[in-house]
Amino acid sequence: MSTSSQLLSRRSFGRLAAGAAAAAGVGALGACSPGGGKPSANAPLRIMAINHVWSQAVRRRIGEFEERIGRRVSMTLLTSDQLSSSYNVKLNASGTDVDVMMVRALQEQLVFAHNGWLADLTDRVGDDSFAWADFQKAPRDASVTAGRVLSVPVVTERPTLYYRKDLVEDLGGPPRTLEALMTAALEIRRGGKGIYGYVGRGQRSGAVSQWSSFLYSHGGDFVVDGRSAIGSPQALAAYEYYGRLLGQAGPPGATNMSLEQAMPIFAQGKAAFYVDADAIYSSFLDPKVSTRTVRETVGFAPFPAGPAGARPHNIPSWSLGVNTFSLLRDDAWEFIRWAAGPRMSTALQAEGIPGARSSVWSDPKTLAAFPPDLAEAMRLNAEHGLGYDRPRVLQVGRARDIVGRPLVAGILGEPVAPVVRDADAEFADFLVRDNRHKES
């Protein structure tokens, strides 16, 4: 699931940017020859990855890949914080002791690209046998920075409308538009049954990624032509809509809620609607997490259409890249070809791990791993999705904090327009500084 990372915190950004010139210089040398020496024949291929169901599934199959390349593979699984800290240490030191890196294209790729830490994969993905065009357009586009392919998506994520079937029977089923969602959520909240009409993320920074789909579906965006667009009429309408939905139909204390606080409220049967990542769907089928009522009545629907239609995000939550300083870059690419190839993508999606290739989403065998209505919702959201759920800038954490301020005002019932004006001005100034960093 997409969350803000220490990797791009305000403190660590300064440290990362400080090493940009040196790292970029070494990266330029690495583009000519793989690192500063030759690897030992006994040196393992080192992979650093998030401790995720995708990584666990791949590690169970790693023996197959070791036979393929004739080299031992060391695959380390870490928490997101541990992974961030390890990258900071190793890459700032131009370390060669990591070859394949699992990264978040939307969270850290711009910084890594700026510092010259990711090898250019443009020519490699052009191999016909890899079928780069088979990857969904939105995640594929997110893998490109400054015209270069720097990562390959392996896990994707979209927002899904989770709902209680028993609570919407009299409403004609799940809402297909944002207007219908608002009406249904308010009606249920005012129904006197002690059930919230809607629950969702309301925390200032944490809510931005899920709010993005509401923004796009109102016809807005974070940035247009390099300038802040959060002050547009479309963005203002999206801010006001989300504030009213969560503020009037949601639970108290919503401005303190991120995924960890919002999800249990729906899981325990206390809310009728919930929009969040489709990757968490299994929680609502798990008796350890959800009540029996929720497990038996949960439904899954595509993101509702707004004034500009249904425009959810469809993002690469995790991708694979190659360390510029690696001495085993050819073997590192072979791992990506194997792990993100058509055969492995099909096998993993058949286990319920949503991939990035279009072919697996048109394969009935892979879709059978998901509840039928969820599979259809995921497919439709992927077709209409945009490849980002946050501003595409170097200092992502700071950007989210600025963009999220009007969300809090709306949820609290405060006038949104003046807060949007202030946030828009602040974001405009931020973009000027962020662009200067990119050019440095």
PDB file of N, CA, C and O in Angstrom, residues 151-206:
ATOM      1  N   SER A 151      12.657   1.705 -13.856  1.00  0.00           N
ATOM      2  CA  SER A 151      12.125   0.630 -13.014  1.00  0.00           C
ATOM      3  C   SER A 151      11.081  -0.145 -13.807  1.00  0.00           C
ATOM      4  O   SER A 151      10.587   0.329 -14.831  1.00  0.00           O
ATOM      5  N   VAL A 152      10.766  -1.325 -13.312  1.00  0.00           N
ATOM      6  CA  VAL A 152       9.753  -2.176 -13.931  1.00  0.00           C
ATOM      7  C   VAL A 152       8.712  -2.515 -12.873  1.00  0.00           C
ATOM      8  O   VAL A 152       9.041  -3.067 -11.815  1.00  0.00           O
ATOM      9  N   PRO A 153       7.440  -2.187 -13.098  1.00  0.00           N
ATOM     10  CA  PRO A 153       6.406  -2.427 -12.088  1.00  0.00           C
ATOM     11  C   PRO A 153       6.109  -3.918 -11.911  1.00  0.00           C
ATOM     12  O   PRO A 153       6.052  -4.664 -12.888  1.00  0.00           O
ATOM     13  N   VAL A 154       5.915  -4.324 -10.658  1.00  0.00           N
ATOM     14  CA  VAL A 154       5.581  -5.728 -10.388  1.00  0.00           C
ATOM     15  C   VAL A 154       4.309  -5.883  -9.555  1.00  0.00           C
ATOM     16  O   VAL A 154       3.662  -6.923  -9.596  1.00  0.00           O
ATOM     17  N   VAL A 155       3.940  -4.857  -8.790  1.00  0.00           N
ATOM     18  CA  VAL A 155       2.707  -4.900  -7.995  1.00  0.00           C
ATOM     19  C   VAL A 155       1.946  -3.609  -8.248  1.00  0.00           C
ATOM     20  O   VAL A 155       2.528  -2.520  -8.188  1.00  0.00           O
ATOM     21  N   THR A 156       0.666  -3.712  -8.549  1.00  0.00           N
ATOM     22  CA  THR A 156      -0.133  -2.513  -8.818  1.00  0.00           C
ATOM     23  C   THR A 156      -1.262  -2.372  -7.808  1.00  0.00           C
ATOM     24  O   THR A 156      -1.608  -3.315  -7.098  1.00  0.00           O
ATOM     25  N   GLU A 157      -1.822  -1.182  -7.788  1.00  0.00           N
ATOM     26  CA  GLU A 157      -2.842  -0.869  -6.782  1.00  0.00           C
ATOM     27  C   GLU A 157      -3.792   0.180  -7.327  1.00  0.00           C
ATOM     28  O   GLU A 157      -3.379   1.123  -7.994  1.00  0.00           O
ATOM     29  N   ARG A 158      -5.063   0.010  -7.031  1.00  0.00           N
ATOM     30  CA  ARG A 158      -6.122   0.935  -7.426  1.00  0.00           C
ATOM     31  C   ARG A 158      -7.067   1.139  -6.240  1.00  0.00           C
ATOM     32  O   ARG A 158      -7.090   0.309  -5.333  1.00  0.00           O
ATOM     33  N   PRO A 159      -7.871   2.191  -6.256  1.00  0.00           N
ATOM     34  CA  PRO A 159      -8.878   2.317  -5.205  1.00  0.00           C
ATOM     35  C   PRO A 159     -10.104   1.471  -5.547  1.00  0.00           C
ATOM     36  O   PRO A 159     -10.461   1.347  -6.721  1.00  0.00           O
ATOM     37  N   THR A 160     -10.684   0.874  -4.560  1.00  0.00           N
ATOM     38  CA  THR A 160     -11.929   0.123  -4.737  1.00  0.00           C
ATOM     39  C   THR A 160     -12.983   0.672  -3.782  1.00  0.00           C
ATOM     40  O   THR A 160     -12.659   1.074  -2.658  1.00  0.00           O
ATOM     41  N   LEU A 161     -14.220   0.699  -4.221  1.00  0.00           N
ATOM     42  CA  LEU A 161     -15.323   1.071  -3.332  1.00  0.00           C
ATOM     43  C   LEU A 161     -15.796  -0.181  -2.615  1.00  0.00           C
ATOM     44  O   LEU A 161     -16.430  -1.057  -3.212  1.00  0.00           O
ATOM     45  N   TYR A 162     -15.432  -0.301  -1.342  1.00  0.00           N
ATOM     46  CA  TYR A 162     -15.938  -1.389  -0.503  1.00  0.00           C
ATOM     47  C   TYR A 162     -17.297  -0.956   0.040  1.00  0.00           C
ATOM     48  O   TYR A 162     -17.469   0.196   0.459  1.00  0.00           O
ATOM     49  N   TYR A 163     -18.245  -1.877   0.062  1.00  0.00           N
ATOM     50  CA  TYR A 163     -19.563  -1.506   0.554  1.00  0.00           C
ATOM     51  C   TYR A 163     -20.259  -2.714   1.183  1.00  0.00           C
ATOM     52  O   TYR A 163     -19.899  -3.868   0.935  1.00  0.00           O
ATOM     53  N   ARG A 164     -21.271  -2.423   1.977  1.00  0.00           N
ATOM     54  CA  ARG A 164     -22.088  -3.453   2.619  1.00  0.00           C
ATOM     55  C   ARG A 164     -23.315  -3.709   1.767  1.00  0.00           C
ATOM     56  O   ARG A 164     -24.181  -2.840   1.623  1.00  0.00           O
ATOM     57  N   LYS A 165     -23.406  -4.930   1.210  1.00  0.00           N
ATOM     58  CA  LYS A 165     -24.528  -5.273   0.336  1.00  0.00           C
ATOM     59  C   LYS A 165     -25.865  -5.161   1.067  1.00  0.00           C
ATOM     60  O   LYS A 165     -26.870  -4.730   0.484  1.00  0.00           O
ATOM     61  N   ASP A 166     -25.886  -5.541   2.333  1.00  0.00           N
ATOM     62  CA  ASP A 166     -27.153  -5.523   3.073  1.00  0.00           C
ATOM     63  C   ASP A 166     -27.646  -4.103   3.332  1.00  0.00           C
ATOM     64  O   ASP A 166     -28.841  -3.889   3.554  1.00  0.00           O
ATOM     65  N   LEU A 167     -26.747  -3.136   3.301  1.00  0.00           N
ATOM     66  CA  LEU A 167     -27.134  -1.757   3.587  1.00  0.00           C
ATOM     67  C   LEU A 167     -27.501  -0.964   2.343  1.00  0.00           C
ATOM     68  O   LEU A 167     -28.023   0.150   2.454  1.00  0.00           O
ATOM     69  N   VAL A 168     -27.211  -1.514   1.168  1.00  0.00           N
ATOM     70  CA  VAL A 168     -27.506  -0.763  -0.062  1.00  0.00           C
ATOM     71  C   VAL A 168     -28.602  -1.417  -0.897  1.00  0.00           C
ATOM     72  O   VAL A 168     -28.923  -0.934  -1.983  1.00  0.00           O
ATOM     73  N   GLU A 169     -29.182  -2.505  -0.391  1.00  0.00           N
ATOM     74  CA  GLU A 169     -30.228  -3.188  -1.156  1.00  0.00           C
ATOM     75  C   GLU A 169     -31.372  -2.252  -1.510  1.00  0.00           C
ATOM     76  O   GLU A 169     -31.876  -2.255  -2.638  1.00  0.00           O
ATOM     77  N   ASP A 170     -31.792  -1.434  -0.535  1.00  0.00           N
ATOM     78  CA  ASP A 170     -32.910  -0.516  -0.766  1.00  0.00           C
ATOM     79  C   ASP A 170     -32.500   0.719  -1.560  1.00  0.00           C
ATOM     80  O   ASP A 170     -33.344   1.553  -1.899  1.00  0.00           O
ATOM     81  N   LEU A 171     -31.196   0.838  -1.839  1.00  0.00           N
ATOM     82  CA  LEU A 171     -30.700   2.011  -2.565  1.00  0.00           C
ATOM     83  C   LEU A 171     -30.393   1.686  -4.018  1.00  0.00           C
ATOM     84  O   LEU A 171     -29.846   2.522  -4.745  1.00  0.00           O
ATOM     85  N   GLY A 172     -30.710   0.456  -4.421  1.00  0.00           N
ATOM     86  CA  GLY A 172     -30.474   0.072  -5.809  1.00  0.00           C
ATOM     87  C   GLY A 172     -29.077  -0.436  -6.090  1.00  0.00           C
ATOM     88  O   GLY A 172     -28.638  -0.414  -7.241  1.00  0.00           O
ATOM     89  N   GLY A 173     -28.364  -0.870  -5.052  1.00  0.00           N
ATOM     90  CA  GLY A 173     -27.020  -1.395  -5.249  1.00  0.00           C
ATOM     91  C   GLY A 173     -25.951  -0.343  -5.009  1.00  0.00           C
ATOM     92  O   GLY A 173     -26.238   0.779  -4.573  1.00  0.00           O
ATOM     93  N   PRO A 174     -24.694  -0.680  -5.274  1.00  0.00           N
ATOM     94  CA  PRO A 174     -23.602   0.264  -5.011  1.00  0.00           C
ATOM     95  C   PRO A 174     -23.696   1.494  -5.906  1.00  0.00           C
ATOM     96  O   PRO A 174     -24.099   1.391  -7.064  1.00  0.00           O
ATOM     97  N   PRO A 175     -23.359   2.641  -5.377  1.00  0.00           N
ATOM     98  CA  PRO A 175     -23.436   3.876  -6.175  1.00  0.00           C
ATOM     99  C   PRO A 175     -22.429   3.865  -7.324  1.00  0.00           C
ATOM    100  O   PRO A 175     -21.286   3.449  -7.167  1.00  0.00           O
ATOM    101  N   ARG A 176     -22.876   4.343  -8.472  1.00  0.00           N
ATOM    102  CA  ARG A 176     -22.008   4.395  -9.648  1.00  0.00           C
ATOM    103  C   ARG A 176     -21.437   5.779  -9.885  1.00  0.00           C
ATOM    104  O   ARG A 176     -20.585   5.964 -10.744  1.00  0.00           O
ATOM    105  N   THR A 177     -21.942   6.759  -9.153  1.00  0.00           N
ATOM    106  CA  THR A 177     -21.440   8.128  -9.293  1.00  0.00           C
ATOM    107  C   THR A 177     -21.081   8.668  -7.909  1.00  0.00           C
ATOM    108  O   THR A 177     -21.589   8.196  -6.887  1.00  0.00           O
ATOM    109  N   LEU A 178     -20.242   9.672  -7.891  1.00  0.00           N
ATOM    110  CA  LEU A 178     -19.899  10.302  -6.616  1.00  0.00           C
ATOM    111  C   LEU A 178     -21.107  11.001  -6.012  1.00  0.00           C
ATOM    112  O   LEU A 178     -21.266  11.043  -4.784  1.00  0.00           O
ATOM    113  N   GLU A 179     -21.963  11.539  -6.850  1.00  0.00           N
ATOM    114  CA  GLU A 179     -23.179  12.171  -6.337  1.00  0.00           C
ATOM    115  C   GLU A 179     -24.057  11.151  -5.618  1.00  0.00           C
ATOM    116  O   GLU A 179     -24.576  11.412  -4.521  1.00  0.00           O
ATOM    117  N   ALA A 180     -24.205   9.963  -6.213  1.00  0.00           N
ATOM    118  CA  ALA A 180     -25.011   8.911  -5.588  1.00  0.00           C
ATOM    119  C   ALA A 180     -24.349   8.408  -4.311  1.00  0.00           C
ATOM    120  O   ALA A 180     -25.036   8.059  -3.334  1.00  0.00           O
ATOM    121  N   LEU A 181     -23.010   8.365  -4.294  1.00  0.00           N
ATOM    122  CA  LEU A 181     -22.303   7.945  -3.078  1.00  0.00           C
ATOM    123  C   LEU A 181     -22.571   8.917  -1.945  1.00  0.00           C
ATOM    124  O   LEU A 181     -22.836   8.504  -0.808  1.00  0.00           O
ATOM    125  N   MET A 182     -22.522  10.199  -2.233  1.00  0.00           N
ATOM    126  CA  MET A 182     -22.781  11.202  -1.208  1.00  0.00           C
ATOM    127  C   MET A 182     -24.203  11.056  -0.667  1.00  0.00           C
ATOM    128  O   MET A 182     -24.417  11.050   0.570  1.00  0.00           O
ATOM    129  N   THR A 183     -25.160  10.928  -1.560  1.00  0.00           N
ATOM    130  CA  THR A 183     -26.563  10.812  -1.137  1.00  0.00           C
ATOM    131  C   THR A 183     -26.767   9.582  -0.263  1.00  0.00           C
ATOM    132  O   THR A 183     -27.402   9.662   0.804  1.00  0.00           O
ATOM    133  N   ALA A 184     -26.234   8.449  -0.683  1.00  0.00           N
ATOM    134  CA  ALA A 184     -26.413   7.204   0.064  1.00  0.00           C
ATOM    135  C   ALA A 184     -25.706   7.263   1.411  1.00  0.00           C
ATOM    136  O   ALA A 184     -26.256   6.827   2.435  1.00  0.00           O
ATOM    137  N   ALA A 185     -24.491   7.798   1.429  1.00  0.00           N
ATOM    138  CA  ALA A 185     -23.726   7.857   2.673  1.00  0.00           C
ATOM    139  C   ALA A 185     -24.412   8.746   3.701  1.00  0.00           C
ATOM    140  O   ALA A 185     -24.503   8.391   4.891  1.00  0.00           O
ATOM    141  N   LEU A 186     -24.926   9.890   3.260  1.00  0.00           N
ATOM    142  CA  LEU A 186     -25.616  10.795   4.190  1.00  0.00           C
ATOM    143  C   LEU A 186     -26.926  10.187   4.679  1.00  0.00           C
ATOM    144  O   LEU A 186     -27.293  10.317   5.861  1.00  0.00           O
ATOM    145  N   GLU A 187     -27.629   9.500   3.788  1.00  0.00           N
ATOM    146  CA  GLU A 187     -28.894   8.870   4.178  1.00  0.00           C
ATOM    147  C   GLU A 187     -28.663   7.802   5.238  1.00  0.00           C
ATOM    148  O   GLU A 187     -29.404   7.714   6.229  1.00  0.00           O
ATOM    149  N   ILE A 188     -27.635   6.982   5.046  1.00  0.00           N
ATOM    150  CA  ILE A 188     -27.341   5.925   6.014  1.00  0.00           C
ATOM    151  C   ILE A 188     -26.865   6.524   7.334  1.00  0.00           C
ATOM    152  O   ILE A 188     -27.258   6.065   8.414  1.00  0.00           O
ATOM    153  N   ARG A 189     -26.047   7.553   7.278  1.00  0.00           N
ATOM    154  CA  ARG A 189     -25.530   8.174   8.504  1.00  0.00           C
ATOM    155  C   ARG A 189     -26.661   8.766   9.320  1.00  0.00           C
ATOM    156  O   ARG A 189     -26.624   8.730  10.571  1.00  0.00           O
ATOM    157  N   ARG A 190     -27.664   9.306   8.636  1.00  0.00           N
ATOM    158  CA  ARG A 190     -28.773   9.948   9.352  1.00  0.00           C
ATOM    159  C   ARG A 190     -29.894   8.976   9.674  1.00  0.00           C
ATOM    160  O   ARG A 190     -30.926   9.374  10.210  1.00  0.00           O
ATOM    161  N   GLY A 191     -29.662   7.705   9.348  1.00  0.00           N
ATOM    162  CA  GLY A 191     -30.720   6.717   9.528  1.00  0.00           C
ATOM    163  C   GLY A 191     -30.952   6.269  10.957  1.00  0.00           C
ATOM    164  O   GLY A 191     -31.914   5.534  11.232  1.00  0.00           O
ATOM    165  N   GLY A 192     -30.079   6.662  11.863  1.00  0.00           N
ATOM    166  CA  GLY A 192     -30.304   6.349  13.270  1.00  0.00           C
ATOM    167  C   GLY A 192     -29.945   4.931  13.671  1.00  0.00           C
ATOM    168  O   GLY A 192     -30.328   4.482  14.753  1.00  0.00           O
ATOM    169  N   LYS A 193     -29.194   4.208  12.845  1.00  0.00           N
ATOM    170  CA  LYS A 193     -28.805   2.835  13.185  1.00  0.00           C
ATOM    171  C   LYS A 193     -27.398   2.744  13.776  1.00  0.00           C
ATOM    172  O   LYS A 193     -26.887   1.652  14.020  1.00  0.00           O
ATOM    173  N   GLY A 194     -26.772   3.894  13.965  1.00  0.00           N
ATOM    174  CA  GLY A 194     -25.433   3.894  14.539  1.00  0.00           C
ATOM    175  C   GLY A 194     -24.355   3.462  13.564  1.00  0.00           C
ATOM    176  O   GLY A 194     -23.265   3.053  13.987  1.00  0.00           O
ATOM    177  N   ILE A 195     -24.638   3.544  12.285  1.00  0.00           N
ATOM    178  CA  ILE A 195     -23.666   3.155  11.258  1.00  0.00           C
ATOM    179  C   ILE A 195     -23.235   4.398  10.488  1.00  0.00           C
ATOM    180  O   ILE A 195     -24.074   5.193  10.056  1.00  0.00           O
ATOM    181  N   TYR A 196     -21.954   4.552  10.323  1.00  0.00           N
ATOM    182  CA  TYR A 196     -21.444   5.674   9.554  1.00  0.00           C
ATOM    183  C   TYR A 196     -21.686   5.414   8.076  1.00  0.00           C
ATOM    184  O   TYR A 196     -21.557   4.289   7.590  1.00  0.00           O
ATOM    185  N   GLY A 197     -22.023   6.474   7.348  1.00  0.00           N
ATOM    186  CA  GLY A 197     -22.262   6.306   5.924  1.00  0.00           C
ATOM    187  C   GLY A 197     -20.989   6.054   5.155  1.00  0.00           C
ATOM    188  O   GLY A 197     -20.989   5.329   4.146  1.00  0.00           O
ATOM    189  N   TYR A 198     -19.894   6.636   5.639  1.00  0.00           N
ATOM    190  CA  TYR A 198     -18.622   6.508   4.919  1.00  0.00           C
ATOM    191  C   TYR A 198     -17.472   6.570   5.907  1.00  0.00           C
ATOM    192  O   TYR A 198     -17.544   7.273   6.923  1.00  0.00           O
ATOM    193  N   VAL A 199     -16.416   5.850   5.614  1.00  0.00           N
ATOM    194  CA  VAL A 199     -15.167   5.982   6.353  1.00  0.00           C
ATOM    195  C   VAL A 199     -14.041   6.004   5.321  1.00  0.00           C
ATOM    196  O   VAL A 199     -14.142   5.378   4.255  1.00  0.00           O
ATOM    197  N   GLY A 200     -13.001   6.751   5.618  1.00  0.00           N
ATOM    198  CA  GLY A 200     -11.862   6.843   4.709  1.00  0.00           C
ATOM    199  C   GLY A 200     -10.728   7.570   5.385  1.00  0.00           C
ATOM    200  O   GLY A 200     -10.838   8.037   6.521  1.00  0.00           O
ATOM    201  N   ARG A 201      -9.632   7.676   4.688  1.00  0.00           N
ATOM    202  CA  ARG A 201      -8.474   8.367   5.240  1.00  0.00           C
ATOM    203  C   ARG A 201      -8.746   9.870   5.317  1.00  0.00           C
ATOM    204  O   ARG A 201      -9.230  10.458   4.352  1.00  0.00           O
ATOM    205  N   GLY A 202      -8.423  10.472   6.457  1.00  0.00           N
ATOM    206  CA  GLY A 202      -8.634  11.903   6.626  1.00  0.00           C
ATOM    207  C   GLY A 202      -7.422  12.625   7.168  1.00  0.00           C
ATOM    208  O   GLY A 202      -7.441  13.837   7.331  1.00  0.00           O
ATOM    209  N   GLN A 203      -6.365  11.863   7.446  1.00  0.00           N
ATOM    210  CA  GLN A 203      -5.140  12.462   7.944  1.00  0.00           C
ATOM    211  C   GLN A 203      -4.506  13.347   6.875  1.00  0.00           C
ATOM    212  O   GLN A 203      -4.481  12.983   5.700  1.00  0.00           O
ATOM    213  N   ARG A 204      -3.996  14.459   7.276  1.00  0.00           N
ATOM    214  CA  ARG A 204      -3.551  15.516   6.351  1.00  0.00           C
ATOM    215  C   ARG A 204      -2.685  14.995   5.201  1.00  0.00           C
ATOM    216  O   ARG A 204      -2.990  15.229   4.030  1.00  0.00           O
ATOM    217  N   SER A 205      -1.634  14.287   5.498  1.00  0.00           N
ATOM    218  CA  SER A 205      -0.746  13.766   4.454  1.00  0.00           C
ATOM    219  C   SER A 205      -1.220  12.416   3.941  1.00  0.00           C
ATOM    220  O   SER A 205      -1.223  12.153   2.735  1.00  0.00           O
ATOM    221  N   GLY A 206      -1.656  11.564   4.854  1.00  0.00           N
ATOM    222  CA  GLY A 206      -2.030  10.198   4.493  1.00  0.00           C
ATOM    223  C   GLY A 206      -3.245  10.104   3.593  1.00  0.00           C
ATOM    224  O   GLY A 206      -3.412   9.108   2.883  1.00  0.00           O
TER     225      GLY A 206
END
